[in-house]
Tab-separated table of C-alpha atoms in Angstrom:
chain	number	residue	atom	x	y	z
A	1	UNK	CA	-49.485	142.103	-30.433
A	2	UNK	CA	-48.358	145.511	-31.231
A	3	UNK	CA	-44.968	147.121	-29.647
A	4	UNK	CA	-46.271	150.474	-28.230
A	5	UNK	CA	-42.820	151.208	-26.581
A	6	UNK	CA	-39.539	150.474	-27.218
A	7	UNK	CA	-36.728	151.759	-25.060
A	8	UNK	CA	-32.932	151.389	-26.224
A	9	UNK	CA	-30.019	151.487	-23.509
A	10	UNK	CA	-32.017	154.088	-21.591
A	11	UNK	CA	-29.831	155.711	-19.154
A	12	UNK	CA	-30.111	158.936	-16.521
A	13	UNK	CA	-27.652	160.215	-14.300
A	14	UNK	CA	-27.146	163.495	-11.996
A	15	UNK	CA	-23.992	164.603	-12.324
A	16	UNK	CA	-21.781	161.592	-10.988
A	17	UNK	CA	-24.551	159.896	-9.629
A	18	UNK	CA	-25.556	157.133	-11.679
A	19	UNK	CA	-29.629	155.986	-11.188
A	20	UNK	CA	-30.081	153.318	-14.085
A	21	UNK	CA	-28.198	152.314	-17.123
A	22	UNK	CA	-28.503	149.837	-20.249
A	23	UNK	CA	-32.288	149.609	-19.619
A	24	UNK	CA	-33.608	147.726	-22.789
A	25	UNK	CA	-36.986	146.452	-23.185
A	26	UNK	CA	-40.308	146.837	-24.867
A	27	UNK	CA	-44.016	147.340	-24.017
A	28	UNK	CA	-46.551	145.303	-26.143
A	29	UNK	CA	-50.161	146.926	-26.690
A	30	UNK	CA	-52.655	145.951	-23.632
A	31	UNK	CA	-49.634	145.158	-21.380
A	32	UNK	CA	-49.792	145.804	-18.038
A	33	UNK	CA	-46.816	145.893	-16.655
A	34	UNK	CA	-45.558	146.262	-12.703
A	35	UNK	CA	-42.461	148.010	-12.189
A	36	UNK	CA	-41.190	146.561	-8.465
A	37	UNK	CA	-37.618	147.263	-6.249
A	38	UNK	CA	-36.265	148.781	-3.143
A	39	UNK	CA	-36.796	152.405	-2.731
A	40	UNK	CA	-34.177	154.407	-4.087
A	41	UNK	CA	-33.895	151.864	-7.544
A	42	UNK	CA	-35.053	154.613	-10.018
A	43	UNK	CA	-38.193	153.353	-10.130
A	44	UNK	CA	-39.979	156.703	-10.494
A	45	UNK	CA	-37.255	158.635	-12.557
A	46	UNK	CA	-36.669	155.526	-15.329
A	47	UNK	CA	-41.580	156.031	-15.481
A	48	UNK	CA	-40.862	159.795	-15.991
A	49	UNK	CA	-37.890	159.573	-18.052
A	50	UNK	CA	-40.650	157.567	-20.516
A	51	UNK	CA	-42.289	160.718	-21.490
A	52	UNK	CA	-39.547	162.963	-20.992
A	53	UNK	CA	-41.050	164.621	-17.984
A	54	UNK	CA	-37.179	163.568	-16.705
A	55	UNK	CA	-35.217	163.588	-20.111
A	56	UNK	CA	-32.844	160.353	-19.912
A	57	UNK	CA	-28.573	161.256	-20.105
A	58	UNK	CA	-28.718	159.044	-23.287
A	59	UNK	CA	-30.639	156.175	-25.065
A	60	UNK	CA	-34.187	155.970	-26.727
A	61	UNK	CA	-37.496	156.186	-26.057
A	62	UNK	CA	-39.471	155.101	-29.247
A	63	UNK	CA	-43.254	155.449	-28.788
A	64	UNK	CA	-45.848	154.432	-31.812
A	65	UNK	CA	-42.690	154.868	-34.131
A	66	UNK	CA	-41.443	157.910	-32.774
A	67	UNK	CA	-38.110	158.741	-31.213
A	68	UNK	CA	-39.592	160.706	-28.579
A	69	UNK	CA	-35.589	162.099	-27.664
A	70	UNK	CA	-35.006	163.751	-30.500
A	71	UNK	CA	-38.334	165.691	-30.993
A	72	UNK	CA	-38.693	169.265	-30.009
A	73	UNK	CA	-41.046	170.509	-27.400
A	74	UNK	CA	-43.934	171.346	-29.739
A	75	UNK	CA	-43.816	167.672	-31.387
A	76	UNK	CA	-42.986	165.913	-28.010
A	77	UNK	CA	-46.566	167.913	-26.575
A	78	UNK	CA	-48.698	166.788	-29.175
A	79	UNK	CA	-47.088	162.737	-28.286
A	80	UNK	CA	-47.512	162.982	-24.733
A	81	UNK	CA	-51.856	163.755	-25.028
A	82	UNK	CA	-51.409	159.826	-25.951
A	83	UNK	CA	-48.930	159.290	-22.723
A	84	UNK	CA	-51.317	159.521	-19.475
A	85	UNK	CA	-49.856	159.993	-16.148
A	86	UNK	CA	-51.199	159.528	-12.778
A	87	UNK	CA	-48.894	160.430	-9.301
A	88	UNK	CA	-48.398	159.797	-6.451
A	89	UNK	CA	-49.621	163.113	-5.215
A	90	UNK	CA	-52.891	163.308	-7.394
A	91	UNK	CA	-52.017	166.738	-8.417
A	92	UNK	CA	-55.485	168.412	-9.004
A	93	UNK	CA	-56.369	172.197	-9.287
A	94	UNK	CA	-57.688	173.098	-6.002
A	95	UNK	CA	-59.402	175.903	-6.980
A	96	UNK	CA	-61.526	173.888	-9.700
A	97	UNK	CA	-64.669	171.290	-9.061
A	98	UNK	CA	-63.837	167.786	-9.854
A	99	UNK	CA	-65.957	168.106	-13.158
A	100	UNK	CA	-63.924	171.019	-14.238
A	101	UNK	CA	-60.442	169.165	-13.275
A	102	UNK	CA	-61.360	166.776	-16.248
A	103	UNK	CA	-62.877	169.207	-18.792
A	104	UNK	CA	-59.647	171.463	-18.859
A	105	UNK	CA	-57.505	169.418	-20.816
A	106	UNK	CA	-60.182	168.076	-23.464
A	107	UNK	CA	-61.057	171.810	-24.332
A	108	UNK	CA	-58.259	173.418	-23.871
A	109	UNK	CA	-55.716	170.933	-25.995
A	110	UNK	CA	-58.649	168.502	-27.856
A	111	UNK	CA	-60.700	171.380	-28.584
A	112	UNK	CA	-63.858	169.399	-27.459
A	113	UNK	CA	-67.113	172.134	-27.196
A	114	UNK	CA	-68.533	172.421	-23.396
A	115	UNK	CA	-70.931	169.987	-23.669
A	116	UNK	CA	-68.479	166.966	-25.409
A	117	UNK	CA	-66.577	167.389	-22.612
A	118	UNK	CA	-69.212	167.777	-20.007
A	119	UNK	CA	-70.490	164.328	-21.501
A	120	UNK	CA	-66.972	162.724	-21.398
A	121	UNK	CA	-66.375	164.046	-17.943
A	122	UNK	CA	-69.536	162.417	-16.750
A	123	UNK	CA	-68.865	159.613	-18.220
A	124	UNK	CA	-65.707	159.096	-16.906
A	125	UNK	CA	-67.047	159.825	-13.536
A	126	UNK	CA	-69.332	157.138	-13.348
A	127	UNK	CA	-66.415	155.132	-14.632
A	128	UNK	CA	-64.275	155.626	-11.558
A	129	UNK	CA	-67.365	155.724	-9.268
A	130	UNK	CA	-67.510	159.541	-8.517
A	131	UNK	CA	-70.993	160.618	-10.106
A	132	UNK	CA	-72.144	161.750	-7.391
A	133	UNK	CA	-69.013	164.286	-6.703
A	134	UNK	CA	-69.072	166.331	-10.017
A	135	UNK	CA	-69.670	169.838	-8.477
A	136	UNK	CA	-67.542	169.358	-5.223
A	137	UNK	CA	-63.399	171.012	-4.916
A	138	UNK	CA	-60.674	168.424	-4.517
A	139	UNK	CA	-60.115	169.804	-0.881
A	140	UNK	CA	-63.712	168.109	0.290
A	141	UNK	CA	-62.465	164.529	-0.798
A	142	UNK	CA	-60.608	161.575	0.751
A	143	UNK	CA	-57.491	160.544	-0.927
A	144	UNK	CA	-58.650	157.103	-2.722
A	145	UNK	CA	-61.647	159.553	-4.326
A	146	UNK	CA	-59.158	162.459	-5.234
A	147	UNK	CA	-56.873	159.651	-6.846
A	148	UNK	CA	-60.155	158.296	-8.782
A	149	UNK	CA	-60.322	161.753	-10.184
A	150	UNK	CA	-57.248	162.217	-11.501
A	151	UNK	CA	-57.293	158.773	-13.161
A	152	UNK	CA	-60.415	160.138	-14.612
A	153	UNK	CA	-58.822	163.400	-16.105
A	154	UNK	CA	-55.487	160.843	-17.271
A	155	UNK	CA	-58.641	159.282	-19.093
A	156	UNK	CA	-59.886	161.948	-20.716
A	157	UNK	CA	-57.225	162.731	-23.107
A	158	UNK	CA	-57.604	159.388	-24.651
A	159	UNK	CA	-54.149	157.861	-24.316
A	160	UNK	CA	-52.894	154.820	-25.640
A	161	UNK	CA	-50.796	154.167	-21.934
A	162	UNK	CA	-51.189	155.439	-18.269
A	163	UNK	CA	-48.262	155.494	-16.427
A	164	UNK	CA	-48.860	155.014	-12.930
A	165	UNK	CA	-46.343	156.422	-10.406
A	166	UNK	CA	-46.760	154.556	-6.908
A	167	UNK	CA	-50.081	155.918	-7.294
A	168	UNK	CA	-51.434	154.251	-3.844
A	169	UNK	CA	-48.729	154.971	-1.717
A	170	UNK	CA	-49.944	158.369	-0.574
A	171	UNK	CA	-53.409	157.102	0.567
A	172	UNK	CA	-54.024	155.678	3.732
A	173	UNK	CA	-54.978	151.787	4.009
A	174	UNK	CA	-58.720	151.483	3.642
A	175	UNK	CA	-58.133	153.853	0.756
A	176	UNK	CA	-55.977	151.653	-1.283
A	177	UNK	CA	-58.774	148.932	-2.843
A	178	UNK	CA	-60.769	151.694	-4.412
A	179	UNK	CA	-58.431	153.010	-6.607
A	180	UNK	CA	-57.091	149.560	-7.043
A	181	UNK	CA	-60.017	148.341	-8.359
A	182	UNK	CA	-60.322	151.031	-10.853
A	183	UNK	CA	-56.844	150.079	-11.791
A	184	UNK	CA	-57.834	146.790	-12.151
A	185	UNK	CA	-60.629	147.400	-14.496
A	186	UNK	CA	-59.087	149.311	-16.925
A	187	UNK	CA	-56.331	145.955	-17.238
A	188	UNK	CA	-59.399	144.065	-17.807
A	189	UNK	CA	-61.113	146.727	-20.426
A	190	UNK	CA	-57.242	146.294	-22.313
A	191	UNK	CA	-55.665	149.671	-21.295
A	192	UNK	CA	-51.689	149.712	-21.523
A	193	UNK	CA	-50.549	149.976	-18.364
A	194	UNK	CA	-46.740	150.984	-16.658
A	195	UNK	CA	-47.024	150.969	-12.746
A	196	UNK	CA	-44.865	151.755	-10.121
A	197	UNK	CA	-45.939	150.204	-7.261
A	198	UNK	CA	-45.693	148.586	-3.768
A	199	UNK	CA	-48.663	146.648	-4.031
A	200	UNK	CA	-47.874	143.274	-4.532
A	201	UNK	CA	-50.991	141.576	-4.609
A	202	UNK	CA	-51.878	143.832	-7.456
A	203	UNK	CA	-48.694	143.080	-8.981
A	204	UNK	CA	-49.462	138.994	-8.582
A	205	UNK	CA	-52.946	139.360	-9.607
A	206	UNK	CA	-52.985	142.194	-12.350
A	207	UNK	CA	-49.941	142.651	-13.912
A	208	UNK	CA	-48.913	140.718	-17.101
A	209	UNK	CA	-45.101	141.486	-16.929
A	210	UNK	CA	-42.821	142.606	-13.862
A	211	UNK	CA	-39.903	144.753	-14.160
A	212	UNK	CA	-37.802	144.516	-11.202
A	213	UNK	CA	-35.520	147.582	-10.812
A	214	UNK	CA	-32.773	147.867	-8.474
A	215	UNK	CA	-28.727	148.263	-8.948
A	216	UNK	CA	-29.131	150.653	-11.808
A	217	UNK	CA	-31.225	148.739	-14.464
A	218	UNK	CA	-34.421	145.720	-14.887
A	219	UNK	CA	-32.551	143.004	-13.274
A	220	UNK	CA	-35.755	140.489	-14.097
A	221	UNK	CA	-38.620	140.596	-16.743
A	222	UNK	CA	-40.893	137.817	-16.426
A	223	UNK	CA	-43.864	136.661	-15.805
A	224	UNK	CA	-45.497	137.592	-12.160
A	225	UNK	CA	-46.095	133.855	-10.566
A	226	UNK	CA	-42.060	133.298	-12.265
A	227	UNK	CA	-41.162	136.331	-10.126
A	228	UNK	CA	-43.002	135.598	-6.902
A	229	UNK	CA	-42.326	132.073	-6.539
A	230	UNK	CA	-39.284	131.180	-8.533
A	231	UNK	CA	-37.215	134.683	-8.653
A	232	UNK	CA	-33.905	133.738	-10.607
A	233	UNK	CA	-31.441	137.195	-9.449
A	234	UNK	CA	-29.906	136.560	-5.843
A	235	UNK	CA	-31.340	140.673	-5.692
A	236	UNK	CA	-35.252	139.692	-6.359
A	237	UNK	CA	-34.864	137.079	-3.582
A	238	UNK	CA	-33.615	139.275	-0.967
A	239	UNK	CA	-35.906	142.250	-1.890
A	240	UNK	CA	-39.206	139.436	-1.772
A	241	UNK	CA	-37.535	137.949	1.672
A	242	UNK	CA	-38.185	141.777	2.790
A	243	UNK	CA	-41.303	142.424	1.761
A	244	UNK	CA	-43.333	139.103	1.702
């Protein structure tokens, strides 16, 4: 397999406060890996301090070769097209139709003519299951479809990894399985995947590697029935006595 990421003693801290440190590890190509802990771990910061949305205090983030922490902006821009991310908060333009949400990347930074990335958008639609829901605004969805969407528009920049950040958690119960299932697909179809996420079952069923965060750094990465049923840190036992 081909190493798509490689991150070296990653660390990020706000002025004396300390969130992770020494983080070393690796993401092969068609991973999918499940990044679990308690709330308040770093979870979220170490996913955005991946693609520099955060910029880490120190350490490496080497992506396809390149030392994405010492690149200027322009460089860094043209890296991150191949670095999809999906939140927690969907984060769609309100004031665009859901088509039109996943053209405006491809032709405004791939250049693709109207009707490439009509075609992709469609596509991509039917993909996620939202065909039907081309022409309507954001505002006229649920929250599992307005998540589907912006999976969609992650999609249609082509990326070689999606970074998912707890991107259920918003969405009310009966909402959850839909954009799971997406999820789930695109692990099947071989898409790198990083996800932040409370969803265990997902996490059991999907994930090839877990990263459990908590005290400043990965305390475990293994495999997920090694984590679930035979957790080795005295910290992974009491955070699965919590939530299983």
């Amino acid at each position: 397999m081909t190493e798509l990421l490689n991150i070296i003693d990653l660390k990020k801290q706000y002025g004396d406060k300390l969130i992770f440190d020494h983080i070393n590890t690796n993401v092969q190509q068609g991973e999918v890996i499940a990044i679990l802990g308690p709330s308040g771990a770093g979870k979220s910061t170490f996913l955005r301090a991946i693609n520099l949305l955060d910029a880490p205090t120190s350490g490496q983030v080497i992506f396809e070769g390149n030392e994405l922490t010492n690149l200027g902006e322009k460089e860094l821009d043209i890296l991150r097209e191949k670095i999809g991310m999906v939140f927690q908060s969907f984060n769609l333009f309100p004031n665009l139709s859901v088509i039109e949400n996943i053209k405006l990347a491809p032709t405004k930074v791939k250049n693709l003519s109207e009707t490439e990335a009509t075609q992709l958008a469609e596509k991509l639609l039917s993909q996620v299951g939202l065909s039907d829901k081309a022409d309507v605004y954001p505002a006229s969805l649920s929250g599992g479809q307005q998540q589907r969407v912006a999976i969609a528009r992650a999609l249609a920049m082509s990326p070689d990894v999606l970074l998912f950040d707890e991107p259920t958690s918003a969405l009310d119960p009966e909402m959850v399985g839909e954009v799971l299932t997406v999820m789930k697909q695109l692990a099947e179809q071989g898409m790198t995947m990083l996800v932040v996420t409370h969803e265990m079952g997902f996490a059991r069923e999907v994930a090839d590697t877990i990263w459990f965060m908590a005290d400043g750094g990965i305390q475990e990465t293994t495999k997920p029935e090694t984590f679930f049923d035979a957790p080795k840190t005295e910290r992974a036992k009491e955070f699965l006595q919590k939530i299983l």
